[in-house]
Amino acid sequence: MTLRRLLGTLLVLCLATWPLLVPCLVLAEPATQEGCAGNVLLNPGFEDGFSDRGAGEVSVANGWNPWWQDGPRQAEGYNRRPEYKPEDASRYTRRRIHSGNWAQKFFNTFSTHNAGLFQQVQVPAGSKLTLSAWVQAWSSQDPNPDAAVAPGNYRVSIGIDPNGGTDGTSPNVVWTAPHMEYNTWIHLELQSVAKAGTITVFLRGSPEFRVQFNDSYWDDACLTVVNPTPRATNTPKPTPTRTLTPTPQASPTPTLTPTPVPGGICISVFEDANENGRRDEGEKLVAGAVVTILDSNHMELEKHTTDGLSEPYCLSDLAAGTYYLRRQNAPGYTSTVADDWGVAVLTGANTSVELGCKLKPVPSATPTASPTPLPTATPTPRPVLRELGNAVYQVSGLLLAAFALLILLGLRYLRKRT
């Protein structure tokens, strides 16, 4: 009897609390990006806004840049620039959102693309890189979003250019093997080693066939950086000396735990005459640029105005982690590389950041047209008849008088005859 009463009480409690539990389960938000401690990417979850890049159909997440292959066979519908759009959970449901409320979408209709997104990051050369991202592809001849009817072989992959280039078709880019699945989230991961102080991460979608829907959706990208392992130095061992008298052994000295050596960020702004994003020999420093350094929470740590003489300017004693830079150009200059950067600071190392810019073109003055003098009219010779008429006009009075005199003489003559 006691057991039956206990079970009945539990049943009543479950029924009473069920109306409270259901809304909690329904309204629970999906988990935010996890498993990516030390992420150095800007806007990795595509939650920090989008902006148009030269056209309304190219709306890209802030911190990222679009890339695409132009041709060949564009007239036939191949290798065209895709459209880039934000995927908004409030408008399109959470079907294509991995976490948060936004993802990045790019797509073509009845055509193909070899395209995607890229982002450059400052890291110490030689550091170990791990890149990952979540992606969902949809390729179909049927508008039903749950179907993948006669898909266009849509392949997705991620890559790293360890030299920091921005060409997604470059042979320097190290790619994962292409994956081809539809309407499901795929987790891609890649490891590489930085060969320069700037590296570039790439996201890529590449369908083979021109079907009605060739779309991919990207979310929760992650890049982590590990300090390069220093090379061990081979120290020659001393030749042991024969000891005749045994010496008492000293007690071992306790080993102190080494204190982590802080790292730093060194910044310079230079006139990028070659417009290649790196400072070549002879390219001068630029004064008057303002660089703001922020911590991993985007809180301002320091703001430095360059003088063009004492750079690179180094902010030292920074704990290992992710930092961000924001550059405002000196008057009269425009950027040749991005203004916002993610920077990985590792223990005991300075990360160098060189920000290129160039002088804005000075508009050439349009020459003011000088007034053209009107041609002086050349006197036209008067016609002969006009000259004759003028002569007749001048003697017209005499002619009238003579004519009147003739009439009078004629009248007199006629009277004498009669």
CSV table of C-alpha atoms in Angstrom, one decimal:
chain,number,residue,atom,x,y,z
A,1,MET,CA,0.0,0.0,0.0
A,2,THR,CA,2.9,2.4,0.8
A,3,LEU,CA,4.5,1.8,-2.6
A,4,ARG,CA,1.2,2.5,-4.4
A,5,ARG,CA,0.8,5.7,-2.5
A,6,LEU,CA,4.4,6.8,-3.4
A,7,LEU,CA,3.9,6.0,-7.1
A,8,GLY,CA,0.6,7.9,-7.1
A,9,THR,CA,2.2,10.9,-5.4
A,10,LEU,CA,5.0,11.0,-8.0
A,11,LEU,CA,2.5,10.8,-10.8
A,12,VAL,CA,0.5,13.7,-9.4
A,13,LEU,CA,3.7,15.8,-9.1
A,14,CYS,CA,4.7,15.0,-12.7
A,15,LEU,CA,1.3,16.0,-14.1
A,16,ALA,CA,1.3,19.2,-12.0
A,17,THR,CA,4.8,20.3,-13.1
A,18,TRP,CA,4.5,19.3,-16.8
A,19,PRO,CA,2.9,22.6,-17.9
A,20,LEU,CA,5.9,24.4,-16.5
A,21,LEU,CA,8.5,22.1,-18.1
A,22,VAL,CA,7.1,22.1,-21.6
A,23,PRO,CA,7.6,25.9,-22.3
A,24,CYS,CA,11.2,25.6,-21.0
A,25,LEU,CA,11.9,22.8,-23.4
A,26,VAL,CA,10.3,24.6,-26.3
A,27,LEU,CA,11.9,28.0,-25.8
A,28,ALA,CA,15.4,26.7,-24.9
A,29,GLU,CA,18.0,28.4,-27.2
A,30,PRO,CA,20.5,26.1,-29.0
A,31,ALA,CA,23.9,26.0,-27.5
A,32,THR,CA,26.4,28.6,-28.6
A,33,GLN,CA,29.7,27.8,-30.2
A,34,GLU,CA,31.6,25.3,-28.0
A,35,GLY,CA,34.9,23.5,-28.1
A,36,CYS,CA,36.9,26.4,-29.5
A,37,ALA,CA,39.0,27.9,-26.7
A,38,GLY,CA,41.5,30.4,-28.0
A,39,ASN,CA,39.6,31.1,-31.3
A,40,VAL,CA,41.5,34.0,-33.1
A,41,LEU,CA,39.0,34.6,-35.9
A,42,LEU,CA,36.9,37.7,-36.1
A,43,ASN,CA,33.2,37.1,-36.1
A,44,PRO,CA,33.6,33.3,-36.2
A,45,GLY,CA,29.9,32.6,-35.6
A,46,PHE,CA,28.6,35.2,-38.0
A,47,GLU,CA,26.7,36.9,-35.2
A,48,ASP,CA,28.3,40.4,-35.5
A,49,GLY,CA,26.6,41.8,-38.5
A,50,PHE,CA,26.8,41.8,-42.3
A,51,SER,CA,27.7,44.5,-44.8
A,52,ASP,CA,27.4,44.9,-48.6
A,53,ARG,CA,30.6,44.5,-50.6
A,54,GLY,CA,30.1,46.6,-53.8
A,55,ALA,CA,26.6,45.1,-54.6
A,56,GLY,CA,23.4,44.4,-52.7
A,57,GLU,CA,23.6,40.7,-53.7
A,58,VAL,CA,27.1,40.4,-52.0
A,59,SER,CA,26.2,40.8,-48.3
A,60,VAL,CA,29.1,39.3,-46.2
A,61,ALA,CA,29.6,38.8,-42.5
A,62,ASN,CA,31.8,41.5,-40.9
A,63,GLY,CA,35.4,40.4,-40.5
A,64,TRP,CA,35.2,38.1,-43.6
A,65,ASN,CA,35.8,38.7,-47.3
A,66,PRO,CA,34.2,37.1,-50.4
A,67,TRP,CA,36.2,35.4,-53.1
A,68,TRP,CA,35.2,33.6,-56.3
A,69,GLN,CA,36.6,32.2,-59.5
A,70,ASP,CA,35.7,34.2,-62.6
A,71,GLY,CA,35.2,31.8,-65.5
A,72,PRO,CA,35.8,30.0,-67.7
A,73,ARG,CA,32.5,29.3,-69.5
A,74,GLN,CA,30.5,31.9,-67.6
A,75,ALA,CA,28.2,32.5,-70.6
A,76,GLU,CA,27.2,28.8,-70.2
A,77,GLY,CA,26.5,29.2,-66.5
A,78,TYR,CA,29.7,27.9,-65.0
A,79,ASN,CA,32.1,29.5,-62.5
A,80,ARG,CA,30.0,32.6,-61.8
A,81,ARG,CA,30.0,34.8,-58.8
A,82,PRO,CA,27.5,33.6,-56.2
A,83,GLU,CA,25.1,35.7,-54.2
A,84,TYR,CA,26.0,36.1,-50.6
A,85,LYS,CA,23.2,36.6,-48.0
A,86,PRO,CA,22.8,36.4,-44.2
A,87,GLU,CA,20.8,33.4,-43.1
A,88,ASP,CA,18.5,34.8,-40.3
A,89,ALA,CA,16.8,32.3,-38.0
A,90,SER,CA,14.0,34.8,-37.3
A,91,ARG,CA,13.0,34.7,-41.0
A,92,TYR,CA,14.0,31.3,-42.3
A,93,THR,CA,13.8,29.2,-39.1
A,94,ARG,CA,16.7,27.3,-37.6
A,95,ARG,CA,17.0,24.7,-40.4
A,96,ARG,CA,20.3,26.2,-41.7
A,97,ILE,CA,21.6,27.6,-38.4
A,98,HIS,CA,24.2,25.6,-36.4
A,99,SER,CA,24.3,27.8,-33.3
A,100,GLY,CA,23.2,31.4,-32.5
A,101,ASN,CA,20.8,33.2,-34.8
A,102,TRP,CA,22.8,33.7,-38.0
A,103,ALA,CA,24.9,31.9,-40.6
A,104,GLN,CA,26.5,32.9,-43.9
A,105,LYS,CA,24.9,31.7,-47.1
A,106,PHE,CA,26.2,31.8,-50.6
A,107,PHE,CA,24.5,30.3,-53.7
A,108,ASN,CA,23.7,30.3,-57.4
A,109,THR,CA,20.6,29.4,-59.3
A,110,PHE,CA,21.0,27.3,-62.4
A,111,SER,CA,24.7,27.9,-62.5
A,112,THR,CA,27.9,26.9,-60.6
A,113,HIS,CA,30.6,28.6,-58.6
A,114,ASN,CA,34.0,27.9,-57.1
A,115,ALA,CA,33.8,30.5,-54.3
A,116,GLY,CA,33.5,31.2,-50.6
A,117,LEU,CA,35.0,33.4,-47.8
A,118,PHE,CA,38.4,34.2,-46.5
A,119,GLN,CA,39.9,35.9,-43.5
A,120,GLN,CA,43.6,36.9,-42.8
A,121,VAL,CA,45.0,36.5,-39.3
A,122,GLN,CA,48.3,37.5,-37.7
A,123,VAL,CA,50.2,34.7,-36.1
A,124,PRO,CA,53.9,33.9,-35.2
A,125,ALA,CA,55.7,32.2,-38.1
A,126,GLY,CA,56.1,28.5,-37.4
A,127,SER,CA,53.1,28.2,-35.2
A,128,LYS,CA,50.7,25.2,-35.5
A,129,LEU,CA,47.3,26.0,-36.9
A,130,THR,CA,44.0,24.1,-36.5
A,131,LEU,CA,41.0,25.3,-38.5
A,132,SER,CA,37.5,24.0,-38.3
A,133,ALA,CA,34.0,25.0,-39.5
A,134,TRP,CA,30.5,23.7,-39.7
A,135,VAL,CA,28.7,23.6,-43.1
A,136,GLN,CA,25.5,22.4,-44.6
A,137,ALA,CA,24.9,22.1,-48.4
A,138,TRP,CA,21.7,22.0,-50.3
A,139,SER,CA,21.7,21.1,-54.0
A,140,SER,CA,18.5,20.1,-55.8
A,141,GLN,CA,16.2,20.5,-58.8
A,142,ASP,CA,13.2,20.5,-56.3
A,143,PRO,CA,12.3,23.6,-54.3
A,144,ASN,CA,11.4,21.4,-51.3
A,145,PRO,CA,14.1,22.2,-48.8
A,146,ASP,CA,14.0,18.7,-47.3
A,147,ALA,CA,14.8,17.1,-50.7
A,148,ALA,CA,18.0,16.8,-52.7
A,149,VAL,CA,16.6,15.8,-56.1
A,150,ALA,CA,19.2,15.4,-58.9
A,151,PRO,CA,21.8,17.4,-56.9
A,152,GLY,CA,24.7,19.2,-58.6
A,153,ASN,CA,27.5,17.4,-56.8
A,154,TYR,CA,28.1,20.3,-54.4
A,155,ARG,CA,31.4,19.8,-52.6
A,156,VAL,CA,32.6,21.8,-49.6
A,157,SER,CA,36.0,22.2,-48.0
A,158,ILE,CA,38.1,24.5,-45.9
A,159,GLY,CA,41.7,25.6,-46.4
A,160,ILE,CA,44.7,27.6,-45.1
A,161,ASP,CA,47.3,29.6,-47.1
A,162,PRO,CA,50.3,29.5,-44.7
A,163,ASN,CA,51.9,32.4,-46.7
A,164,GLY,CA,48.9,34.7,-46.1
A,165,GLY,CA,47.7,35.0,-49.8
A,166,THR,CA,44.1,36.0,-50.6
A,167,ASP,CA,43.6,34.0,-53.9
A,168,GLY,CA,41.4,31.0,-53.2
A,169,THR,CA,42.6,29.3,-56.5
A,170,SER,CA,46.3,29.5,-55.5
A,171,PRO,CA,48.3,26.3,-55.3
A,172,ASN,CA,49.6,27.5,-51.9
A,173,VAL,CA,46.3,26.9,-50.2
A,174,VAL,CA,46.2,23.6,-48.3
A,175,TRP,CA,42.6,22.2,-48.5
A,176,THR,CA,40.7,19.4,-46.8
A,177,ALA,CA,39.4,16.6,-48.9
A,178,PRO,CA,36.1,17.8,-50.5
A,179,HIS,CA,32.9,16.5,-48.8
A,180,MET,CA,29.5,16.0,-50.5
A,181,GLU,CA,26.5,15.6,-48.2
A,182,TYR,CA,23.2,17.4,-48.3
A,183,ASN,CA,20.8,18.8,-45.6
A,184,THR,CA,23.0,17.8,-42.7
A,185,TRP,CA,25.7,19.6,-40.8
A,186,ILE,CA,29.3,18.6,-41.7
A,187,HIS,CA,32.3,19.4,-39.4
A,188,LEU,CA,35.5,20.1,-41.3
A,189,GLU,CA,38.9,20.3,-39.7
A,190,LEU,CA,42.4,21.0,-41.0
A,191,GLN,CA,45.9,21.4,-39.5
A,192,SER,CA,48.8,23.3,-41.0
A,193,VAL,CA,51.9,25.3,-40.0
A,194,ALA,CA,52.3,29.1,-40.6
A,195,LYS,CA,55.1,29.9,-42.9
A,196,ALA,CA,54.8,33.7,-42.4
A,197,GLY,CA,53.4,36.2,-39.9
A,198,THR,CA,50.1,36.4,-41.8
A,199,ILE,CA,48.0,33.4,-42.7
A,200,THR,CA,44.7,33.1,-44.5
A,201,VAL,CA,41.8,30.8,-43.8
A,202,PHE,CA,39.3,29.9,-46.6
A,203,LEU,CA,35.8,28.4,-46.8
A,204,ARG,CA,34.9,27.0,-50.1
A,205,GLY,CA,31.8,25.6,-52.0
A,206,SER,CA,32.1,24.2,-55.5
A,207,PRO,CA,29.1,22.5,-57.3
A,208,GLU,CA,29.8,20.6,-60.5
A,209,PHE,CA,26.5,20.8,-62.3
A,210,ARG,CA,24.0,23.7,-63.0
A,211,VAL,CA,20.9,22.8,-61.0
A,212,GLN,CA,18.2,25.1,-59.7
A,213,PHE,CA,19.6,25.3,-56.1
A,214,ASN,CA,23.3,25.2,-55.4
A,215,ASP,CA,23.5,26.6,-51.8
A,216,SER,CA,25.8,26.3,-48.8
A,217,TYR,CA,25.5,27.6,-45.2
A,218,TRP,CA,28.5,28.2,-43.0
A,219,ASP,CA,28.6,28.6,-39.2
A,220,ASP,CA,30.9,28.4,-36.2
A,221,ALA,CA,34.4,28.6,-37.8
A,222,CYS,CA,37.4,28.3,-35.4
A,223,LEU,CA,41.1,28.9,-35.7
A,224,THR,CA,43.5,28.0,-32.8
A,225,VAL,CA,47.2,28.6,-32.7
A,226,VAL,CA,49.9,26.8,-30.9
A,227,ASN,CA,53.4,28.2,-30.3
A,228,PRO,CA,56.2,26.7,-32.4
A,229,THR,CA,58.3,24.2,-30.5
A,230,PRO,CA,61.8,25.5,-30.0
A,231,ARG,CA,64.6,23.4,-31.4
A,232,ALA,CA,66.7,21.6,-28.9
A,233,THR,CA,70.4,22.5,-28.8
A,234,ASN,CA,72.8,19.6,-28.5
A,235,THR,CA,75.1,20.4,-25.6
A,236,PRO,CA,78.3,18.3,-25.6
A,237,LYS,CA,78.6,16.2,-22.5
A,238,PRO,CA,81.8,16.8,-20.4
A,239,THR,CA,84.3,13.9,-20.2
A,240,PRO,CA,83.9,12.4,-16.7
A,241,THR,CA,86.9,12.7,-14.4
A,242,ARG,CA,87.9,9.7,-12.4
A,243,THR,CA,87.2,10.4,-8.7
A,244,LEU,CA,89.6,8.7,-6.2
A,245,THR,CA,87.8,9.7,-3.1
A,246,PRO,CA,84.1,9.4,-2.9
A,247,THR,CA,82.4,12.7,-2.4
A,248,PRO,CA,79.2,12.9,-0.5
A,249,GLN,CA,76.2,13.6,-2.7
A,250,ALA,CA,74.4,16.9,-2.2
A,251,SER,CA,70.7,16.9,-1.6
A,252,PRO,CA,68.8,17.7,-4.9
A,253,THR,CA,67.7,21.3,-5.2
A,254,PRO,CA,63.9,21.6,-5.6
A,255,THR,CA,63.0,22.5,-9.2
A,256,LEU,CA,61.1,25.8,-9.5
A,257,THR,CA,58.1,25.8,-11.7
A,258,PRO,CA,58.9,28.2,-14.6
A,259,THR,CA,56.8,31.3,-14.8
A,260,PRO,CA,55.2,31.7,-18.2
A,261,VAL,CA,57.0,34.4,-20.1
A,262,PRO,CA,54.5,37.0,-21.5
A,263,GLY,CA,54.2,37.8,-25.2
A,264,GLY,CA,53.5,40.9,-27.1
A,265,ILE,CA,52.2,42.6,-30.2
A,266,CYS,CA,54.4,44.9,-32.4
A,267,ILE,CA,52.6,47.2,-34.8
A,268,SER,CA,53.8,49.3,-37.8
A,269,VAL,CA,51.9,51.1,-40.6
A,270,PHE,CA,53.7,51.5,-43.9
A,271,GLU,CA,53.2,52.8,-47.3
A,272,ASP,CA,52.5,49.7,-49.4
A,273,ALA,CA,53.9,50.9,-52.8
A,274,ASN,CA,53.7,47.3,-54.2
A,275,GLU,CA,50.2,46.7,-52.8
A,276,ASN,CA,51.1,43.2,-51.8
A,277,GLY,CA,50.3,43.5,-48.0
A,278,ARG,CA,53.8,43.1,-46.7
A,279,ARG,CA,56.6,45.6,-46.1
A,280,ASP,CA,59.3,45.3,-48.7
A,281,GLU,CA,62.7,47.0,-48.5
A,282,GLY,CA,62.5,50.7,-49.0
A,283,GLU,CA,58.8,51.1,-48.2
A,284,LYS,CA,58.6,53.9,-45.6
A,285,LEU,CA,56.6,54.0,-42.3
A,286,VAL,CA,53.5,56.2,-42.2
A,287,ALA,CA,52.7,58.8,-39.4
A,288,GLY,CA,49.3,59.7,-38.2
A,289,ALA,CA,47.6,56.3,-38.3
A,290,VAL,CA,45.7,55.3,-35.1
A,291,VAL,CA,45.8,51.6,-34.1
A,292,THR,CA,43.6,50.4,-31.2
A,293,ILE,CA,44.5,47.1,-29.4
A,294,LEU,CA,41.6,45.2,-27.8
A,295,ASP,CA,41.6,42.1,-25.6
A,296,SER,CA,39.6,38.9,-26.3
A,297,ASN,CA,36.5,40.6,-24.9
A,298,HIS,CA,36.9,43.5,-27.3
A,299,MET,CA,37.8,45.9,-24.4
A,300,GLU,CA,40.3,48.5,-25.4
A,301,LEU,CA,43.8,48.0,-24.0
A,302,GLU,CA,45.7,50.8,-25.7
A,303,LYS,CA,45.5,53.2,-28.6
A,304,HIS,CA,48.7,54.2,-30.5
A,305,THR,CA,49.1,57.0,-33.0
A,306,THR,CA,52.1,56.2,-35.3
A,307,ASP,CA,54.9,58.8,-35.8
A,308,GLY,CA,56.5,57.1,-38.8
A,309,LEU,CA,59.9,57.0,-37.0
A,310,SER,CA,59.9,54.8,-33.9
A,311,GLU,CA,57.7,52.0,-35.2
A,312,PRO,CA,57.3,49.1,-34.8
A,313,TYR,CA,55.5,50.0,-31.6
A,314,CYS,CA,55.3,47.0,-29.2
A,315,LEU,CA,52.8,46.4,-26.4
A,316,SER,CA,54.5,43.9,-24.1
A,317,ASP,CA,53.6,41.8,-21.0
A,318,LEU,CA,50.5,40.3,-22.7
A,319,ALA,CA,49.2,37.0,-21.5
A,320,ALA,CA,48.9,34.3,-24.2
A,321,GLY,CA,45.6,34.5,-25.9
A,322,THR,CA,43.5,36.2,-28.6
A,323,TYR,CA,43.7,40.0,-29.2
A,324,TYR,CA,42.2,42.3,-31.8
A,325,LEU,CA,43.5,45.3,-33.7
A,326,ARG,CA,41.5,48.1,-35.3
A,327,ARG,CA,43.3,50.6,-37.7
A,328,GLN,CA,42.2,54.1,-38.7
A,329,ASN,CA,44.3,55.5,-41.6
A,330,ALA,CA,46.3,58.7,-41.5
A,331,PRO,CA,44.6,61.5,-43.5
A,332,GLY,CA,45.1,61.1,-47.2
A,333,TYR,CA,45.7,57.3,-47.1
A,334,THR,CA,43.6,54.3,-47.9
A,335,SER,CA,44.1,50.7,-46.9
A,336,THR,CA,45.7,48.0,-48.9
A,337,VAL,CA,44.9,45.3,-46.3
A,338,ALA,CA,42.1,44.9,-43.8
A,339,ASP,CA,41.6,47.4,-41.0
A,340,ASP,CA,40.4,44.8,-38.4
A,341,TRP,CA,42.6,41.9,-37.4
A,342,GLY,CA,42.6,39.0,-35.0
A,343,VAL,CA,46.0,38.4,-33.5
A,344,ALA,CA,47.3,35.3,-31.7
A,345,VAL,CA,49.8,36.1,-28.9
A,346,LEU,CA,51.8,33.1,-27.7
A,347,THR,CA,53.9,32.6,-24.6
A,348,GLY,CA,57.4,34.2,-24.9
A,349,ALA,CA,56.8,35.5,-28.5
A,350,ASN,CA,56.0,38.9,-30.1
A,351,THR,CA,53.5,38.8,-33.0
A,352,SER,CA,54.4,41.4,-35.6
A,353,VAL,CA,51.6,43.2,-37.4
A,354,GLU,CA,52.4,45.3,-40.5
A,355,LEU,CA,49.4,47.2,-41.9
A,356,GLY,CA,49.8,48.5,-45.5
A,357,CYS,CA,48.2,51.6,-46.9
A,358,LYS,CA,48.7,53.9,-49.9
A,359,LEU,CA,48.1,57.5,-50.8
A,360,LYS,CA,44.7,58.3,-52.1
A,361,PRO,CA,44.8,59.3,-55.7
A,362,VAL,CA,44.6,63.1,-56.2
A,363,PRO,CA,41.9,64.0,-58.7
A,364,SER,CA,43.5,65.7,-61.7
A,365,ALA,CA,42.3,69.2,-62.3
A,366,THR,CA,40.0,69.5,-65.3
A,367,PRO,CA,41.4,72.2,-67.5
A,368,THR,CA,39.0,75.1,-67.9
A,369,ALA,CA,38.2,75.8,-71.5
A,370,SER,CA,39.3,79.2,-72.6
A,371,PRO,CA,36.6,81.3,-74.3
A,372,THR,CA,37.0,81.1,-78.0
A,373,PRO,CA,36.9,84.5,-79.6
A,374,LEU,CA,34.2,84.9,-82.1
A,375,PRO,CA,35.5,85.3,-85.7
A,376,THR,CA,35.5,88.8,-87.0
A,377,ALA,CA,33.0,89.2,-89.7
A,378,THR,CA,34.5,89.8,-93.1
A,379,PRO,CA,32.6,92.5,-94.9
A,380,THR,CA,30.7,91.0,-97.8
A,381,PRO,CA,30.9,92.9,-101.0
A,382,ARG,CA,27.6,94.6,-101.7
A,383,PRO,CA,25.8,93.3,-104.8
A,384,VAL,CA,25.9,95.5,-107.9
A,385,LEU,CA,22.1,96.0,-107.9
A,386,ARG,CA,22.3,97.2,-104.3
A,387,GLU,CA,25.0,99.7,-105.2
A,388,LEU,CA,22.9,100.8,-108.2
A,389,GLY,CA,19.8,101.2,-106.1
A,390,ASN,CA,21.8,103.3,-103.6
A,391,ALA,CA,23.0,105.6,-106.4
A,392,VAL,CA,19.5,106.0,-107.8
A,393,TYR,CA,18.2,106.7,-104.3
A,394,GLN,CA,20.7,109.5,-103.9
A,395,VAL,CA,19.5,111.3,-107.1
A,396,SER,CA,15.9,110.4,-106.7
A,397,GLY,CA,14.9,114.0,-105.9
A,398,LEU,CA,16.5,115.4,-109.1
A,399,LEU,CA,14.8,112.7,-111.1
A,400,LEU,CA,11.4,113.6,-109.7
A,401,ALA,CA,11.9,117.3,-110.4
A,402,ALA,CA,13.0,116.6,-114.0
A,403,PHE,CA,10.0,114.3,-114.5
A,404,ALA,CA,7.6,117.0,-113.2
A,405,LEU,CA,9.2,119.6,-115.6
A,406,LEU,CA,8.7,117.2,-118.5
A,407,ILE,CA,5.0,116.8,-117.7
A,408,LEU,CA,4.5,120.6,-117.6
A,409,LEU,CA,6.3,121.1,-120.9
A,410,GLY,CA,4.2,118.4,-122.4
A,411,LEU,CA,1.0,120.0,-121.3
A,412,ARG,CA,2.0,123.3,-122.7
A,413,TYR,CA,2.8,121.7,-126.0
A,414,LEU,CA,-0.5,120.0,-126.2
A,415,ARG,CA,-2.4,123.3,-125.5
A,416,LYS,CA,-0.6,125.0,-128.4
A,417,ARG,CA,-1.6,122.3,-130.8
A,418,THR,CA,-5.2,122.6,-129.8
